[in-house]
PDB file of C-alpha atoms and ligand atoms in Angstrom:
ATOM      1  CA  MET A  14     -81.768  66.700 -29.287  1.00  0.00           C
ATOM      2  CA  ASN A  15     -78.098  65.765 -29.372  1.00  0.00           C
ATOM      3  CA  ASN A  16     -76.893  62.223 -29.253  1.00  0.00           C
ATOM      4  CA  VAL A  17     -73.249  61.172 -29.021  1.00  0.00           C
ATOM      5  CA  PHE A  18     -72.202  57.627 -29.932  1.00  0.00           C
ATOM      6  CA  ILE A  19     -68.839  56.002 -29.863  1.00  0.00           C
ATOM      7  CA  SER A  20     -68.258  53.570 -32.700  1.00  0.00           C
ATOM      8  CA  ASN A  21     -65.505  50.928 -32.510  1.00  0.00           C
ATOM      9  CA  SER A  22     -65.751  49.530 -36.030  1.00  0.00           C
ATOM     10  CA  PRO A  23     -67.310  50.168 -39.454  1.00  0.00           C
ATOM     11  CA  LYS A  24     -69.979  47.582 -38.552  1.00  0.00           C
ATOM     12  CA  ASN A  25     -70.757  49.486 -35.362  1.00  0.00           C
ATOM     13  CA  THR A  26     -71.098  52.734 -37.404  1.00  0.00           C
ATOM     14  CA  ARG A  27     -73.572  50.963 -39.725  1.00  0.00           C
ATOM     15  CA  GLU A  28     -75.563  49.817 -36.663  1.00  0.00           C
ATOM     16  CA  ILE A  29     -75.698  53.401 -35.304  1.00  0.00           C
ATOM     17  CA  ALA A  30     -76.886  54.482 -38.766  1.00  0.00           C
ATOM     18  CA  SER A  31     -79.631  51.859 -38.714  1.00  0.00           C
ATOM     19  CA  GLN A  32     -80.972  53.294 -35.419  1.00  0.00           C
ATOM     20  CA  LEU A  33     -81.283  56.648 -37.140  1.00  0.00           C
ATOM     21  CA  ALA A  34     -82.829  55.007 -40.244  1.00  0.00           C
ATOM     22  CA  SER A  35     -85.628  53.505 -38.161  1.00  0.00           C
ATOM     23  CA  THR A  36     -86.726  56.958 -37.143  1.00  0.00           C
ATOM     24  CA  LEU A  37     -86.974  58.393 -40.691  1.00  0.00           C
ATOM     25  CA  ASN A  38     -90.325  59.130 -42.321  1.00  0.00           C
ATOM     26  CA  GLY A  39     -89.188  60.562 -45.678  1.00  0.00           C
ATOM     27  CA  GLY A  40     -88.330  64.129 -46.618  1.00  0.00           C
ATOM     28  CA  GLU A  41     -85.428  64.426 -44.157  1.00  0.00           C
ATOM     29  CA  VAL A  42     -82.073  65.935 -45.102  1.00  0.00           C
ATOM     30  CA  ILE A  43     -79.171  64.264 -43.226  1.00  0.00           C
ATOM     31  CA  ALA A  44     -76.146  66.607 -43.392  1.00  0.00           C
ATOM     32  CA  PHE A  45     -72.734  65.014 -42.766  1.00  0.00           C
ATOM     33  CA  TYR A  46     -69.724  66.849 -41.337  1.00  0.00           C
ATOM     34  CA  GLY A  47     -66.259  65.461 -40.965  1.00  0.00           C
ATOM     35  CA  ASP A  48     -63.045  65.265 -42.848  1.00  0.00           C
ATOM     36  CA  LEU A  49     -61.860  62.747 -45.429  1.00  0.00           C
ATOM     37  CA  GLY A  50     -62.044  59.098 -44.429  1.00  0.00           C
ATOM     38  CA  GLN A  51     -63.929  59.631 -41.183  1.00  0.00           C
ATOM     39  CA  GLY A  52     -66.782  57.278 -42.043  1.00  0.00           C
ATOM     40  CA  LYS A  53     -69.510  59.303 -43.740  1.00  0.00           C
ATOM     41  CA  THR A  54     -69.947  56.844 -46.599  1.00  0.00           C
ATOM     42  CA  CYS A  55     -69.814  53.991 -44.103  1.00  0.00           C
ATOM     43  CA  PHE A  56     -72.690  55.597 -42.199  1.00  0.00           C
ATOM     44  CA  VAL A  57     -74.719  56.130 -45.394  1.00  0.00           C
ATOM     45  CA  THR A  58     -74.164  52.447 -46.248  1.00  0.00           C
ATOM     46  CA  GLY A  59     -75.813  51.586 -42.934  1.00  0.00           C
ATOM     47  CA  LEU A  60     -78.725  53.876 -43.705  1.00  0.00           C
ATOM     48  CA  ALA A  61     -79.256  52.320 -47.144  1.00  0.00           C
ATOM     49  CA  GLU A  62     -79.019  48.761 -45.837  1.00  0.00           C
ATOM     50  CA  SER A  63     -81.370  49.472 -43.011  1.00  0.00           C
ATOM     51  CA  LEU A  64     -83.946  51.121 -45.325  1.00  0.00           C
ATOM     52  CA  GLY A  65     -83.902  47.901 -47.313  1.00  0.00           C
ATOM     53  CA  PHE A  66     -81.847  48.888 -50.357  1.00  0.00           C
ATOM     54  CA  SER A  67     -80.116  45.776 -51.646  1.00  0.00           C
ATOM     55  CA  GLY A  68     -77.536  47.166 -54.085  1.00  0.00           C
ATOM     56  CA  GLU A  69     -74.086  48.611 -53.806  1.00  0.00           C
ATOM     57  CA  VAL A  70     -73.451  51.838 -51.938  1.00  0.00           C
ATOM     58  CA  SER A  71     -70.440  53.876 -52.958  1.00  0.00           C
ATOM     59  CA  SER A  72     -69.114  57.359 -52.685  1.00  0.00           C
ATOM     60  CA  PRO A  73     -70.728  59.549 -55.387  1.00  0.00           C
ATOM     61  CA  THR A  74     -67.525  61.467 -55.767  1.00  0.00           C
ATOM     62  CA  PHE A  75     -67.739  61.775 -59.576  1.00  0.00           C
ATOM     63  CA  ALA A  76     -71.475  61.356 -60.096  1.00  0.00           C
ATOM     64  CA  ILE A  77     -72.213  63.782 -57.198  1.00  0.00           C
ATOM     65  CA  ILE A  78     -75.443  61.814 -56.596  1.00  0.00           C
ATOM     66  CA  ASN A  79     -76.251  58.107 -56.187  1.00  0.00           C
ATOM     67  CA  GLU A  80     -79.847  56.923 -55.907  1.00  0.00           C
ATOM     68  CA  TYR A  81     -80.705  53.975 -53.678  1.00  0.00           C
ATOM     69  CA  LEU A  82     -84.263  53.044 -54.617  1.00  0.00           C
ATOM     70  CA  GLY A  83     -86.716  50.300 -53.683  1.00  0.00           C
ATOM     71  CA  GLY A  84     -86.372  50.161 -49.928  1.00  0.00           C
ATOM     72  CA  ARG A  85     -88.839  51.426 -47.295  1.00  0.00           C
ATOM     73  CA  LEU A  86     -87.804  54.973 -48.356  1.00  0.00           C
ATOM     74  CA  ASP A  87     -85.778  56.110 -51.296  1.00  0.00           C
ATOM     75  CA  LEU A  88     -82.327  57.431 -50.325  1.00  0.00           C
ATOM     76  CA  TYR A  89     -80.381  60.022 -52.329  1.00  0.00           C
ATOM     77  CA  HIS A  90     -76.672  60.165 -51.529  1.00  0.00           C
ATOM     78  CA  PHE A  91     -74.867  63.363 -52.390  1.00  0.00           C
ATOM     79  CA  ASP A  92     -71.149  64.236 -52.283  1.00  0.00           C
ATOM     80  CA  MET A  93     -70.855  68.034 -52.308  1.00  0.00           C
ATOM     81  CA  TYR A  94     -67.070  68.021 -52.143  1.00  0.00           C
ATOM     82  CA  ARG A  95     -66.753  69.709 -55.513  1.00  0.00           C
ATOM     83  CA  VAL A  96     -69.976  71.727 -55.338  1.00  0.00           C
ATOM     84  CA  THR A  97     -68.926  75.295 -54.621  1.00  0.00           C
ATOM     85  CA  ASP A  98     -71.714  77.593 -55.829  1.00  0.00           C
ATOM     86  CA  TRP A  99     -75.466  77.777 -56.334  1.00  0.00           C
ATOM     87  CA  ASN A 100     -75.265  76.973 -60.042  1.00  0.00           C
ATOM     88  CA  ASP A 101     -73.453  73.733 -59.253  1.00  0.00           C
ATOM     89  CA  LEU A 102     -76.000  72.928 -56.566  1.00  0.00           C
ATOM     90  CA  TYR A 103     -78.988  73.577 -58.831  1.00  0.00           C
ATOM     91  CA  SER A 104     -77.573  71.306 -61.503  1.00  0.00           C
ATOM     92  CA  THR A 105     -77.293  68.390 -59.058  1.00  0.00           C
ATOM     93  CA  GLY A 106     -81.093  68.471 -58.718  1.00  0.00           C
ATOM     94  CA  TYR A 107     -80.767  68.904 -54.953  1.00  0.00           C
ATOM     95  CA  PHE A 108     -83.874  71.077 -54.651  1.00  0.00           C
ATOM     96  CA  GLU A 109     -86.048  68.694 -56.679  1.00  0.00           C
ATOM     97  CA  TYR A 110     -84.809  65.780 -54.592  1.00  0.00           C
ATOM     98  CA  MET A 111     -85.785  67.711 -51.441  1.00  0.00           C
ATOM     99  CA  GLU A 112     -89.371  67.669 -52.679  1.00  0.00           C
ATOM    100  CA  SER A 113     -89.354  63.985 -53.659  1.00  0.00           C
ATOM    101  CA  GLY A 114     -90.408  62.485 -50.351  1.00  0.00           C
ATOM    102  CA  GLY A 115     -87.157  60.489 -50.154  1.00  0.00           C
ATOM    103  CA  VAL A 116     -84.348  60.951 -47.684  1.00  0.00           C
ATOM    104  CA  LEU A 117     -81.264  62.970 -48.663  1.00  0.00           C
ATOM    105  CA  ALA A 118     -77.831  62.086 -47.202  1.00  0.00           C
ATOM    106  CA  VAL A 119     -75.354  64.835 -47.938  1.00  0.00           C
ATOM    107  CA  GLU A 120     -71.585  64.397 -47.569  1.00  0.00           C
ATOM    108  CA  TRP A 121     -69.516  67.588 -47.433  1.00  0.00           C
ATOM    109  CA  SER A 122     -72.595  69.539 -46.430  1.00  0.00           C
ATOM    110  CA  GLU A 123     -70.189  72.251 -45.210  1.00  0.00           C
ATOM    111  CA  ASN A 124     -70.140  73.325 -48.868  1.00  0.00           C
ATOM    112  CA  ILE A 125     -73.910  73.878 -49.062  1.00  0.00           C
ATOM    113  CA  GLU A 126     -74.564  75.067 -45.504  1.00  0.00           C
ATOM    114  CA  THR A 127     -76.842  77.921 -46.562  1.00  0.00           C
ATOM    115  CA  ALA A 128     -78.954  75.551 -48.638  1.00  0.00           C
ATOM    116  CA  LEU A 129     -79.679  73.128 -45.769  1.00  0.00           C
ATOM    117  CA  PRO A 130     -83.140  73.248 -44.211  1.00  0.00           C
ATOM    118  CA  ASP A 131     -83.353  74.442 -40.574  1.00  0.00           C
ATOM    119  CA  ASP A 132     -84.525  71.007 -39.484  1.00  0.00           C
ATOM    120  CA  ALA A 133     -81.703  69.088 -41.169  1.00  0.00           C
ATOM    121  CA  ILE A 134     -80.391  66.165 -39.123  1.00  0.00           C
ATOM    122  CA  ARG A 135     -76.704  66.917 -38.581  1.00  0.00           C
ATOM    123  CA  VAL A 136     -74.293  63.991 -38.261  1.00  0.00           C
ATOM    124  CA  THR A 137     -70.750  64.859 -37.275  1.00  0.00           C
ATOM    125  CA  ILE A 138     -68.123  62.082 -37.419  1.00  0.00           C
ATOM    126  CA  ARG A 139     -64.817  62.610 -35.687  1.00  0.00           C
ATOM    127  CA  ARG A 140     -61.873  60.161 -35.883  1.00  0.00           C
ATOM    128  CA  VAL A 141     -60.622  59.294 -32.406  1.00  0.00           C
ATOM    129  CA  ASP A 142     -58.129  56.663 -33.528  1.00  0.00           C
ATOM    130  CA  GLU A 143     -57.707  54.075 -36.282  1.00  0.00           C
ATOM    131  CA  THR A 144     -60.960  52.242 -35.517  1.00  0.00           C
ATOM    132  CA  THR A 145     -62.817  54.559 -33.161  1.00  0.00           C
ATOM    133  CA  ARG A 146     -65.186  57.309 -34.215  1.00  0.00           C
ATOM    134  CA  GLU A 147     -67.267  59.783 -32.207  1.00  0.00           C
ATOM    135  CA  ILE A 148     -70.582  60.279 -33.966  1.00  0.00           C
ATOM    136  CA  THR A 149     -72.819  63.175 -32.929  1.00  0.00           C
ATOM    137  CA  ILE A 150     -76.385  63.238 -34.217  1.00  0.00           C
ATOM    138  CA  ASN A 151     -78.171  66.574 -33.865  1.00  0.00           C
ATOM    139  CA  ARG A 152     -81.819  66.455 -34.807  1.00  0.00           C
ATOM    140  CA  GLY A 153     -82.268  70.197 -34.626  1.00  0.00           C
ATOM    141  CA  GLU A 154     -84.921  72.301 -32.980  1.00  0.00           C
ATOM    142  CA  SER A 155     -88.021  70.771 -34.520  1.00  0.00           C
ATOM    143  CA  VAL A 156     -87.718  67.252 -33.043  1.00  0.00           C
TER     144      VAL A 156
HETATM  145  N1  ATP B  20     -65.536  52.959 -36.458  1.00  0.00           N
HETATM  146  C1  ATP B  20     -65.453  53.219 -37.751  1.00  0.00           C
HETATM  147  N2  ATP B  20     -66.507  53.704 -38.409  1.00  0.00           N
HETATM  148  C2  ATP B  20     -66.437  54.007 -39.738  1.00  0.00           C
HETATM  149  N3  ATP B  20     -65.355  53.801 -40.531  1.00  0.00           N
HETATM  150  C3  ATP B  20     -64.257  53.271 -39.880  1.00  0.00           C
HETATM  151  C4  ATP B  20     -64.249  52.985 -38.503  1.00  0.00           C
HETATM  152  N4  ATP B  20     -63.046  52.487 -38.134  1.00  0.00           N
HETATM  153  C5  ATP B  20     -62.321  52.463 -39.271  1.00  0.00           C
HETATM  154  N5  ATP B  20     -63.035  52.980 -40.341  1.00  0.00           N
HETATM  155  C6  ATP B  20     -62.508  53.106 -41.719  1.00  0.00           C
HETATM  156  O1  ATP B  20     -62.529  54.483 -42.032  1.00  0.00           O
HETATM  157  C7  ATP B  20     -62.785  54.645 -43.424  1.00  0.00           C
HETATM  158  C8  ATP B  20     -64.016  55.505 -43.610  1.00  0.00           C
HETATM  159  O2  ATP B  20     -64.194  55.720 -44.986  1.00  0.00           O
HETATM  160  P1  ATP B  20     -65.466  56.446 -45.630  1.00  0.00           P
HETATM  161  O3  ATP B  20     -65.358  56.277 -47.101  1.00  0.00           O
HETATM  162  O4  ATP B  20     -66.697  56.003 -44.947  1.00  0.00           O
HETATM  163  O5  ATP B  20     -65.114  57.942 -45.189  1.00  0.00           O
HETATM  164  P2  ATP B  20     -65.763  59.301 -45.679  1.00  0.00           P
HETATM  165  O6  ATP B  20     -65.928  60.166 -44.459  1.00  0.00           O
HETATM  166  O7  ATP B  20     -66.964  59.049 -46.510  1.00  0.00           O
HETATM  167  O8  ATP B  20     -64.615  59.954 -46.602  1.00  0.00           O
HETATM  168  P3  ATP B  20     -64.681  60.927 -47.857  1.00  0.00           P
HETATM  169  O9  ATP B  20     -64.705  62.321 -47.316  1.00  0.00           O
HETATM  170  O10 ATP B  20     -63.425  60.627 -48.597  1.00  0.00           O
HETATM  171  O11 ATP B  20     -65.929  60.602 -48.639  1.00  0.00           O
HETATM  172  C9  ATP B  20     -62.986  53.246 -43.994  1.00  0.00           C
HETATM  173  O12 ATP B  20     -61.753  52.814 -44.548  1.00  0.00           O
HETATM  174  C10 ATP B  20     -63.348  52.414 -42.756  1.00  0.00           C
HETATM  175  O13 ATP B  20     -62.963  51.077 -42.879  1.00  0.00           O
HETATM  176 MG1   MG B  21     -67.472  59.512 -48.480  1.00  0.00          MG
END
């Protein structure tokens, strides 16, 4: 299933994210595609809010992973921008998190393509203009 949304603001992107969040059961990997500043972190903020996490969401650029716990489902937010090989990936704990029952949101998933599950939910964000984004959500074969 492929769904294409047009977002006209960061708030709109968070609302689209919350629609996706309402379909999550735990254990999903949400793989983000799209260049710098497209709105990946904005989308993850919407996921976290909608799952009921009440803290701050920020880009895990240096930490590589941020944990958003205590909502309906736990959400693990990865930034794979600087993850370039399997050793790096193992040391993030990615594979353990996949078994945790929480939801994984992975920015720069281009860098770990071969480590994504077949049923990953792929979210591609494309900048149309300053405030407009085209967001494609591909739920893969299994849904
Ligand atoms: N419709 C929109 N949806 C999302 N963000 C938007 C939109 N319009 C403008 N923006 C702006 O685009 C920027 C998106 O930043 P964000 O940190 O979410 O990008 P990113 O894809 O995570 O980048 P990076 O690769 O650096 O992590 C923000 O400054 C936000 O205000
Ligand atoms: Mg980001």
